Amino acid sequence: GQRTFMFRCNNIRELRRCMRIFIKEPGTIEWIKKTLKSGDVFYDIGSNIGVYTIFAANFVGEQGKIYSFEPQSANFSRLLDNIDVNHFFNRIIPCNLALNDKKGYFDFIYSDYDSGSAHHQLIQGNKNKANGDDYKIAELKYATTIDDLIESKKIRPPQHIKIDVDGNELLILKGMSRLLKHTDKPRSVQVELDKDYKEEILDFMKSNNYFCKEKHYTAAGIKKIEAGQNPEQQVCNAIFYEIE
């Protein structure tokens, strides 16, 4: 049937994200449409203002649940507003915390204060060495793991997971190692792969009995490939399924 959703936009970045929901990552849209069923639990890790969170909520229905993780304060505020305008209070649980491979307090660096912005990052070491000092401020933020949240019964185990955090994907995956080996393991996991750590993620997922069945590029990546650039040098989204 017909699915409807709305967004409130406070700036041009937010408007661009919402207007390009079906253009920026068509592979992500198709994956959500193809895999999410009524009653499913979906983790959107790195949800920004909630574009894919809101879209996915249409598919899980009243019995399903979306856990939407976004640590950047301005983005999280806009995520809350978009949940409100769509009346998805019972379907979406917003989580304003960072995820990692271990629990504790870490520096979370902001590349920008505005909502709709990206490339903010939880860092493990000296904040003065992060991103060549190309950040505005570092917030002291508590981080935890997916395994801890599930085992403490704060969140339900997921059927599907999307991870797009601009750099810490592998650490977040390591923080759900027990989930990936559990009988309630997710049916599919989509992870953004950067060329610098792609092989590490592929190896980690293989060690947990998951294989990359599909991969897709952003609209910008497709243009670069069509212009003759090496596909292996482009960021892509890999969709992993359990090896049967």
PDB file of N, CA and C in Angstrom, residues 121-201:
ATOM      1  N   GLN A 121      32.766  12.397  15.013  1.00  0.00           N
ATOM      2  CA  GLN A 121      33.384  11.101  15.301  1.00  0.00           C
ATOM      3  C   GLN A 121      33.746  10.933  16.769  1.00  0.00           C
ATOM      4  N   LEU A 122      33.490   9.735  17.284  1.00  0.00           N
ATOM      5  CA  LEU A 122      34.007   9.322  18.581  1.00  0.00           C
ATOM      6  C   LEU A 122      35.443   8.867  18.379  1.00  0.00           C
ATOM      7  N   ILE A 123      36.367   9.413  19.170  1.00  0.00           N
ATOM      8  CA  ILE A 123      37.770   9.050  18.971  1.00  0.00           C
ATOM      9  C   ILE A 123      38.297   8.308  20.192  1.00  0.00           C
ATOM     10  N   GLN A 124      39.285   7.457  19.942  1.00  0.00           N
ATOM     11  CA  GLN A 124      39.795   6.560  20.975  1.00  0.00           C
ATOM     12  C   GLN A 124      40.982   7.137  21.736  1.00  0.00           C
ATOM     13  N   GLY A 125      41.727   8.036  21.094  1.00  0.00           N
ATOM     14  CA  GLY A 125      42.960   8.518  21.702  1.00  0.00           C
ATOM     15  C   GLY A 125      42.964  10.013  21.923  1.00  0.00           C
ATOM     16  N   ASN A 126      44.081  10.636  21.579  1.00  0.00           N
ATOM     17  CA  ASN A 126      44.286  12.065  21.801  1.00  0.00           C
ATOM     18  C   ASN A 126      43.457  12.878  20.818  1.00  0.00           C
ATOM     19  N   LYS A 127      42.571  13.720  21.342  1.00  0.00           N
ATOM     20  CA  LYS A 127      41.710  14.507  20.463  1.00  0.00           C
ATOM     21  C   LYS A 127      42.510  15.491  19.616  1.00  0.00           C
ATOM     22  N   ASN A 128      43.708  15.863  20.072  1.00  0.00           N
ATOM     23  CA  ASN A 128      44.520  16.811  19.311  1.00  0.00           C
ATOM     24  C   ASN A 128      45.093  16.197  18.038  1.00  0.00           C
ATOM     25  N   LYS A 129      45.003  14.867  17.924  1.00  0.00           N
ATOM     26  CA  LYS A 129      45.502  14.196  16.727  1.00  0.00           C
ATOM     27  C   LYS A 129      44.374  13.763  15.800  1.00  0.00           C
ATOM     28  N   ALA A 130      43.159  14.108  16.150  1.00  0.00           N
ATOM     29  CA  ALA A 130      42.003  13.651  15.379  1.00  0.00           C
ATOM     30  C   ALA A 130      41.810  14.484  14.125  1.00  0.00           C
ATOM     31  N   ASN A 131      41.670  13.804  12.999  1.00  0.00           N
ATOM     32  CA  ASN A 131      41.333  14.457  11.734  1.00  0.00           C
ATOM     33  C   ASN A 131      42.219  15.665  11.431  1.00  0.00           C
ATOM     34  N   GLY A 132      43.485  15.563  11.778  1.00  0.00           N
ATOM     35  CA  GLY A 132      44.388  16.675  11.518  1.00  0.00           C
ATOM     36  C   GLY A 132      43.945  17.959  12.186  1.00  0.00           C
ATOM     37  N   ASP A 133      43.331  17.833  13.367  1.00  0.00           N
ATOM     38  CA  ASP A 133      42.814  18.986  14.122  1.00  0.00           C
ATOM     39  C   ASP A 133      41.678  19.700  13.400  1.00  0.00           C
ATOM     40  N   ASP A 134      41.071  19.047  12.387  1.00  0.00           N
ATOM     41  CA  ASP A 134      40.013  19.680  11.606  1.00  0.00           C
ATOM     42  C   ASP A 134      38.652  19.436  12.262  1.00  0.00           C
ATOM     43  N   TYR A 135      38.444  20.017  13.431  1.00  0.00           N
ATOM     44  CA  TYR A 135      37.160  19.917  14.104  1.00  0.00           C
ATOM     45  C   TYR A 135      36.969  21.160  14.954  1.00  0.00           C
ATOM     46  N   LYS A 136      35.720  21.407  15.361  1.00  0.00           N
ATOM     47  CA  LYS A 136      35.412  22.640  16.070  1.00  0.00           C
ATOM     48  C   LYS A 136      35.502  22.497  17.582  1.00  0.00           C
ATOM     49  N   ILE A 137      34.982  21.396  18.096  1.00  0.00           N
ATOM     50  CA  ILE A 137      34.962  21.207  19.540  1.00  0.00           C
ATOM     51  C   ILE A 137      34.884  19.716  19.832  1.00  0.00           C
ATOM     52  N   ALA A 138      35.364  19.328  21.016  1.00  0.00           N
ATOM     53  CA  ALA A 138      35.269  17.932  21.444  1.00  0.00           C
ATOM     54  C   ALA A 138      34.377  17.862  22.680  1.00  0.00           C
ATOM     55  N   GLU A 139      33.350  17.041  22.605  1.00  0.00           N
ATOM     56  CA  GLU A 139      32.433  16.829  23.724  1.00  0.00           C
ATOM     57  C   GLU A 139      32.812  15.535  24.437  1.00  0.00           C
ATOM     58  N   LEU A 140      32.811  15.550  25.760  1.00  0.00           N
ATOM     59  CA  LEU A 140      33.022  14.321  26.514  1.00  0.00           C
ATOM     60  C   LEU A 140      31.710  13.549  26.505  1.00  0.00           C
ATOM     61  N   LYS A 141      31.729  12.356  25.909  1.00  0.00           N
ATOM     62  CA  LYS A 141      30.489  11.603  25.701  1.00  0.00           C
ATOM     63  C   LYS A 141      30.658  10.163  26.153  1.00  0.00           C
ATOM     64  N   TYR A 142      29.609   9.631  26.754  1.00  0.00           N
ATOM     65  CA  TYR A 142      29.615   8.226  27.152  1.00  0.00           C
ATOM     66  C   TYR A 142      29.254   7.363  25.950  1.00  0.00           C
ATOM     67  N   ALA A 143      30.001   6.287  25.780  1.00  0.00           N
ATOM     68  CA  ALA A 143      29.728   5.329  24.707  1.00  0.00           C
ATOM     69  C   ALA A 143      29.544   3.945  25.303  1.00  0.00           C
ATOM     70  N   THR A 144      28.782   3.122  24.611  1.00  0.00           N
ATOM     71  CA  THR A 144      28.567   1.752  25.054  1.00  0.00           C
ATOM     72  C   THR A 144      28.565   0.833  23.841  1.00  0.00           C
ATOM     73  N   THR A 145      28.250  -0.430  24.057  1.00  0.00           N
ATOM     74  CA  THR A 145      28.240  -1.410  22.971  1.00  0.00           C
ATOM     75  C   THR A 145      26.826  -1.927  22.749  1.00  0.00           C
ATOM     76  N   ILE A 146      26.583  -2.407  21.547  1.00  0.00           N
ATOM     77  CA  ILE A 146      25.297  -3.033  21.249  1.00  0.00           C
ATOM     78  C   ILE A 146      25.087  -4.257  22.136  1.00  0.00           C
ATOM     79  N   ASP A 147      26.139  -5.059  22.312  1.00  0.00           N
ATOM     80  CA  ASP A 147      26.016  -6.249  23.161  1.00  0.00           C
ATOM     81  C   ASP A 147      25.546  -5.884  24.562  1.00  0.00           C
ATOM     82  N   ASP A 148      26.120  -4.826  25.136  1.00  0.00           N
ATOM     83  CA  ASP A 148      25.742  -4.432  26.494  1.00  0.00           C
ATOM     84  C   ASP A 148      24.297  -3.955  26.551  1.00  0.00           C
ATOM     85  N   LEU A 149      23.868  -3.195  25.560  1.00  0.00           N
ATOM     86  CA  LEU A 149      22.491  -2.701  25.542  1.00  0.00           C
ATOM     87  C   LEU A 149      21.490  -3.849  25.446  1.00  0.00           C
ATOM     88  N   ILE A 150      21.809  -4.843  24.620  1.00  0.00           N
ATOM     89  CA  ILE A 150      20.908  -5.992  24.472  1.00  0.00           C
ATOM     90  C   ILE A 150      20.899  -6.840  25.739  1.00  0.00           C
ATOM     91  N   GLU A 151      22.095  -7.122  26.264  1.00  0.00           N
ATOM     92  CA  GLU A 151      22.194  -8.008  27.434  1.00  0.00           C
ATOM     93  C   GLU A 151      21.621  -7.376  28.700  1.00  0.00           C
ATOM     94  N   SER A 152      21.600  -6.049  28.740  1.00  0.00           N
ATOM     95  CA  SER A 152      20.970  -5.363  29.873  1.00  0.00           C
ATOM     96  C   SER A 152      19.482  -5.125  29.621  1.00  0.00           C
ATOM     97  N   LYS A 153      18.996  -5.661  28.488  1.00  0.00           N
ATOM     98  CA  LYS A 153      17.576  -5.605  28.115  1.00  0.00           C
ATOM     99  C   LYS A 153      17.064  -4.175  27.928  1.00  0.00           C
ATOM    100  N   LYS A 154      17.961  -3.302  27.487  1.00  0.00           N
ATOM    101  CA  LYS A 154      17.553  -1.939  27.178  1.00  0.00           C
ATOM    102  C   LYS A 154      16.978  -1.839  25.769  1.00  0.00           C
ATOM    103  N   ILE A 155      17.427  -2.718  24.878  1.00  0.00           N
ATOM    104  CA  ILE A 155      16.932  -2.737  23.508  1.00  0.00           C
ATOM    105  C   ILE A 155      16.674  -4.180  23.084  1.00  0.00           C
ATOM    106  N   ARG A 156      15.795  -4.350  22.103  1.00  0.00           N
ATOM    107  CA  ARG A 156      15.501  -5.676  21.578  1.00  0.00           C
ATOM    108  C   ARG A 156      16.518  -6.060  20.509  1.00  0.00           C
ATOM    109  N   PRO A 157      16.830  -7.343  20.364  1.00  0.00           N
ATOM    110  CA  PRO A 157      17.748  -7.778  19.299  1.00  0.00           C
ATOM    111  C   PRO A 157      17.143  -7.465  17.927  1.00  0.00           C
ATOM    112  N   PRO A 158      17.977  -7.092  16.953  1.00  0.00           N
ATOM    113  CA  PRO A 158      17.460  -6.671  15.653  1.00  0.00           C
ATOM    114  C   PRO A 158      17.408  -7.797  14.623  1.00  0.00           C
ATOM    115  N   GLN A 159      16.522  -7.623  13.660  1.00  0.00           N
ATOM    116  CA  GLN A 159      16.555  -8.475  12.470  1.00  0.00           C
ATOM    117  C   GLN A 159      17.465  -7.873  11.388  1.00  0.00           C
ATOM    118  N   HIS A 160      17.575  -6.544  11.393  1.00  0.00           N
ATOM    119  CA  HIS A 160      18.380  -5.868  10.373  1.00  0.00           C
ATOM    120  C   HIS A 160      19.090  -4.669  11.002  1.00  0.00           C
ATOM    121  N   ILE A 161      20.303  -4.391  10.527  1.00  0.00           N
ATOM    122  CA  ILE A 161      21.123  -3.296  11.056  1.00  0.00           C
ATOM    123  C   ILE A 161      21.708  -2.490   9.900  1.00  0.00           C
ATOM    124  N   LYS A 162      21.670  -1.181  10.039  1.00  0.00           N
ATOM    125  CA  LYS A 162      22.348  -0.270   9.104  1.00  0.00           C
ATOM    126  C   LYS A 162      23.375   0.532   9.898  1.00  0.00           C
ATOM    127  N   ILE A 163      24.633   0.549   9.425  1.00  0.00           N
ATOM    128  CA  ILE A 163      25.700   1.292  10.104  1.00  0.00           C
ATOM    129  C   ILE A 163      26.367   2.238   9.109  1.00  0.00           C
ATOM    130  N   ASP A 164      26.295   3.523   9.407  1.00  0.00           N
ATOM    131  CA  ASP A 164      26.947   4.542   8.579  1.00  0.00           C
ATOM    132  C   ASP A 164      27.374   5.669   9.508  1.00  0.00           C
ATOM    133  N   VAL A 165      28.620   5.594   9.993  1.00  0.00           N
ATOM    134  CA  VAL A 165      29.094   6.557  10.989  1.00  0.00           C
ATOM    135  C   VAL A 165      30.382   7.265  10.563  1.00  0.00           C
ATOM    136  N   ASP A 166      30.729   7.158   9.299  1.00  0.00           N
ATOM    137  CA  ASP A 166      31.876   7.891   8.754  1.00  0.00           C
ATOM    138  C   ASP A 166      33.199   7.546   9.419  1.00  0.00           C
ATOM    139  N   GLY A 167      33.394   6.253   9.758  1.00  0.00           N
ATOM    140  CA  GLY A 167      34.729   5.881  10.217  1.00  0.00           C
ATOM    141  C   GLY A 167      34.846   4.815  11.286  1.00  0.00           C
ATOM    142  N   ASN A 168      33.889   4.742  12.208  1.00  0.00           N
ATOM    143  CA  ASN A 168      34.015   3.804  13.328  1.00  0.00           C
ATOM    144  C   ASN A 168      33.185   2.534  13.147  1.00  0.00           C
ATOM    145  N   GLU A 169      32.869   2.198  11.912  1.00  0.00           N
ATOM    146  CA  GLU A 169      32.015   1.035  11.659  1.00  0.00           C
ATOM    147  C   GLU A 169      32.587  -0.254  12.252  1.00  0.00           C
ATOM    148  N   LEU A 170      33.888  -0.469  12.092  1.00  0.00           N
ATOM    149  CA  LEU A 170      34.490  -1.711  12.581  1.00  0.00           C
ATOM    150  C   LEU A 170      34.394  -1.813  14.101  1.00  0.00           C
ATOM    151  N   LEU A 171      34.642  -0.718  14.806  1.00  0.00           N
ATOM    152  CA  LEU A 171      34.557  -0.739  16.269  1.00  0.00           C
ATOM    153  C   LEU A 171      33.135  -1.048  16.731  1.00  0.00           C
ATOM    154  N   ILE A 172      32.165  -0.481  16.055  1.00  0.00           N
ATOM    155  CA  ILE A 172      30.770  -0.742  16.414  1.00  0.00           C
ATOM    156  C   ILE A 172      30.420  -2.200  16.162  1.00  0.00           C
ATOM    157  N   LEU A 173      30.903  -2.758  15.053  1.00  0.00           N
ATOM    158  CA  LEU A 173      30.683  -4.180  14.769  1.00  0.00           C
ATOM    159  C   LEU A 173      31.316  -5.060  15.843  1.00  0.00           C
ATOM    160  N   LYS A 174      32.520  -4.702  16.273  1.00  0.00           N
ATOM    161  CA  LYS A 174      33.176  -5.484  17.325  1.00  0.00           C
ATOM    162  C   LYS A 174      32.384  -5.422  18.630  1.00  0.00           C
ATOM    163  N   GLY A 175      31.672  -4.323  18.829  1.00  0.00           N
ATOM    164  CA  GLY A 175      30.847  -4.178  20.018  1.00  0.00           C
ATOM    165  C   GLY A 175      29.542  -4.957  19.964  1.00  0.00           C
ATOM    166  N   MET A 176      29.304  -5.654  18.853  1.00  0.00           N
ATOM    167  CA  MET A 176      28.131  -6.530  18.757  1.00  0.00           C
ATOM    168  C   MET A 176      28.554  -7.957  18.404  1.00  0.00           C
ATOM    169  N   SER A 177      29.764  -8.324  18.788  1.00  0.00           N
ATOM    170  CA  SER A 177      30.303  -9.650  18.455  1.00  0.00           C
ATOM    171  C   SER A 177      29.437 -10.781  18.997  1.00  0.00           C
ATOM    172  N   ARG A 178      28.952 -10.615  20.205  1.00  0.00           N
ATOM    173  CA  ARG A 178      28.130 -11.683  20.794  1.00  0.00           C
ATOM    174  C   ARG A 178      26.778 -11.783  20.092  1.00  0.00           C
ATOM    175  N   LEU A 179      26.225 -10.652  19.703  1.00  0.00           N
ATOM    176  CA  LEU A 179      24.976 -10.663  18.936  1.00  0.00           C
ATOM    177  C   LEU A 179      25.143 -11.426  17.627  1.00  0.00           C
ATOM    178  N   LEU A 180      26.252 -11.192  16.935  1.00  0.00           N
ATOM    179  CA  LEU A 180      26.467 -11.818  15.628  1.00  0.00           C
ATOM    180  C   LEU A 180      26.638 -13.329  15.722  1.00  0.00           C
ATOM    181  N   LYS A 181      26.927 -13.819  16.921  1.00  0.00           N
ATOM    182  CA  LYS A 181      27.076 -15.265  17.126  1.00  0.00           C
ATOM    183  C   LYS A 181      25.859 -15.881  17.821  1.00  0.00           C
ATOM    184  N   HIS A 182      24.901 -15.055  18.185  1.00  0.00           N
ATOM    185  CA  HIS A 182      23.748 -15.515  18.963  1.00  0.00           C
ATOM    186  C   HIS A 182      22.715 -16.180  18.058  1.00  0.00           C
ATOM    187  N   THR A 183      21.837 -16.961  18.675  1.00  0.00           N
ATOM    188  CA  THR A 183      20.754 -17.574  17.895  1.00  0.00           C
ATOM    189  C   THR A 183      19.800 -16.517  17.350  1.00  0.00           C
ATOM    190  N   ASP A 184      19.734 -15.352  18.018  1.00  0.00           N
ATOM    191  CA  ASP A 184      18.901 -14.242  17.550  1.00  0.00           C
ATOM    192  C   ASP A 184      19.693 -13.250  16.708  1.00  0.00           C
ATOM    193  N   LYS A 185      20.683 -13.734  15.996  1.00  0.00           N
ATOM    194  CA  LYS A 185      21.532 -12.855  15.183  1.00  0.00           C
ATOM    195  C   LYS A 185      20.714 -12.174  14.088  1.00  0.00           C
ATOM    196  N   PRO A 186      21.152 -11.002  13.622  1.00  0.00           N
ATOM    197  CA  PRO A 186      20.428 -10.300  12.561  1.00  0.00           C
ATOM    198  C   PRO A 186      20.468 -11.053  11.236  1.00  0.00           C
ATOM    199  N   ARG A 187      19.389 -10.884  10.468  1.00  0.00           N
ATOM    200  CA  ARG A 187      19.319 -11.533   9.158  1.00  0.00           C
ATOM    201  C   ARG A 187      20.168 -10.808   8.125  1.00  0.00           C
ATOM    202  N   SER A 188      20.293  -9.483   8.272  1.00  0.00           N
ATOM    203  CA  SER A 188      21.144  -8.726   7.351  1.00  0.00           C
ATOM    204  C   SER A 188      21.749  -7.533   8.069  1.00  0.00           C
ATOM    205  N   VAL A 189      22.943  -7.142   7.606  1.00  0.00           N
ATOM    206  CA  VAL A 189      23.666  -5.997   8.170  1.00  0.00           C
ATOM    207  C   VAL A 189      24.237  -5.191   7.014  1.00  0.00           C
ATOM    208  N   GLN A 190      23.833  -3.932   6.902  1.00  0.00           N
ATOM    209  CA  GLN A 190      24.428  -3.054   5.891  1.00  0.00           C
ATOM    210  C   GLN A 190      25.453  -2.150   6.565  1.00  0.00           C
ATOM    211  N   VAL A 191      26.664  -2.125   6.003  1.00  0.00           N
ATOM    212  CA  VAL A 191      27.772  -1.360   6.580  1.00  0.00           C
ATOM    213  C   VAL A 191      28.415  -0.514   5.492  1.00  0.00           C
ATOM    214  N   GLU A 192      28.680   0.750   5.801  1.00  0.00           N
ATOM    215  CA  GLU A 192      29.443   1.582   4.871  1.00  0.00           C
ATOM    216  C   GLU A 192      30.904   1.139   4.894  1.00  0.00           C
ATOM    217  N   LEU A 193      31.453   0.896   3.715  1.00  0.00           N
ATOM    218  CA  LEU A 193      32.845   0.452   3.591  1.00  0.00           C
ATOM    219  C   LEU A 193      33.691   1.548   2.980  1.00  0.00           C
ATOM    220  N   ASP A 194      34.669   2.007   3.728  1.00  0.00           N
ATOM    221  CA  ASP A 194      35.677   2.922   3.202  1.00  0.00           C
ATOM    222  C   ASP A 194      36.861   2.100   2.729  1.00  0.00           C
ATOM    223  N   LYS A 195      37.537   2.555   1.699  1.00  0.00           N
ATOM    224  CA  LYS A 195      38.651   1.786   1.130  1.00  0.00           C
ATOM    225  C   LYS A 195      39.758   1.519   2.144  1.00  0.00           C
ATOM    226  N   ASP A 196      39.898   2.372   3.156  1.00  0.00           N
ATOM    227  CA  ASP A 196      41.002   2.233   4.104  1.00  0.00           C
ATOM    228  C   ASP A 196      40.812   1.084   5.086  1.00  0.00           C
ATOM    229  N   TYR A 197      39.574   0.684   5.351  1.00  0.00           N
ATOM    230  CA  TYR A 197      39.355  -0.391   6.317  1.00  0.00           C
ATOM    231  C   TYR A 197      38.383  -1.448   5.786  1.00  0.00           C
ATOM    232  N   LYS A 198      38.167  -1.444   4.475  1.00  0.00           N
ATOM    233  CA  LYS A 198      37.223  -2.379   3.862  1.00  0.00           C
ATOM    234  C   LYS A 198      37.579  -3.830   4.146  1.00  0.00           C
ATOM    235  N   GLU A 199      38.841  -4.191   3.948  1.00  0.00           N
ATOM    236  CA  GLU A 199      39.252  -5.589   4.119  1.00  0.00           C
ATOM    237  C   GLU A 199      39.094  -6.047   5.563  1.00  0.00           C
ATOM    238  N   GLU A 200      39.361  -5.149   6.507  1.00  0.00           N
ATOM    239  CA  GLU A 200      39.198  -5.505   7.921  1.00  0.00           C
ATOM    240  C   GLU A 200      37.746  -5.844   8.245  1.00  0.00           C
ATOM    241  N   ILE A 201      36.826  -5.065   7.701  1.00  0.00           N
ATOM    242  CA  ILE A 201      35.408  -5.329   7.952  1.00  0.00           C
ATOM    243  C   ILE A 201      34.969  -6.619   7.276  1.00  0.00           C
TER     244      ILE A 201
END
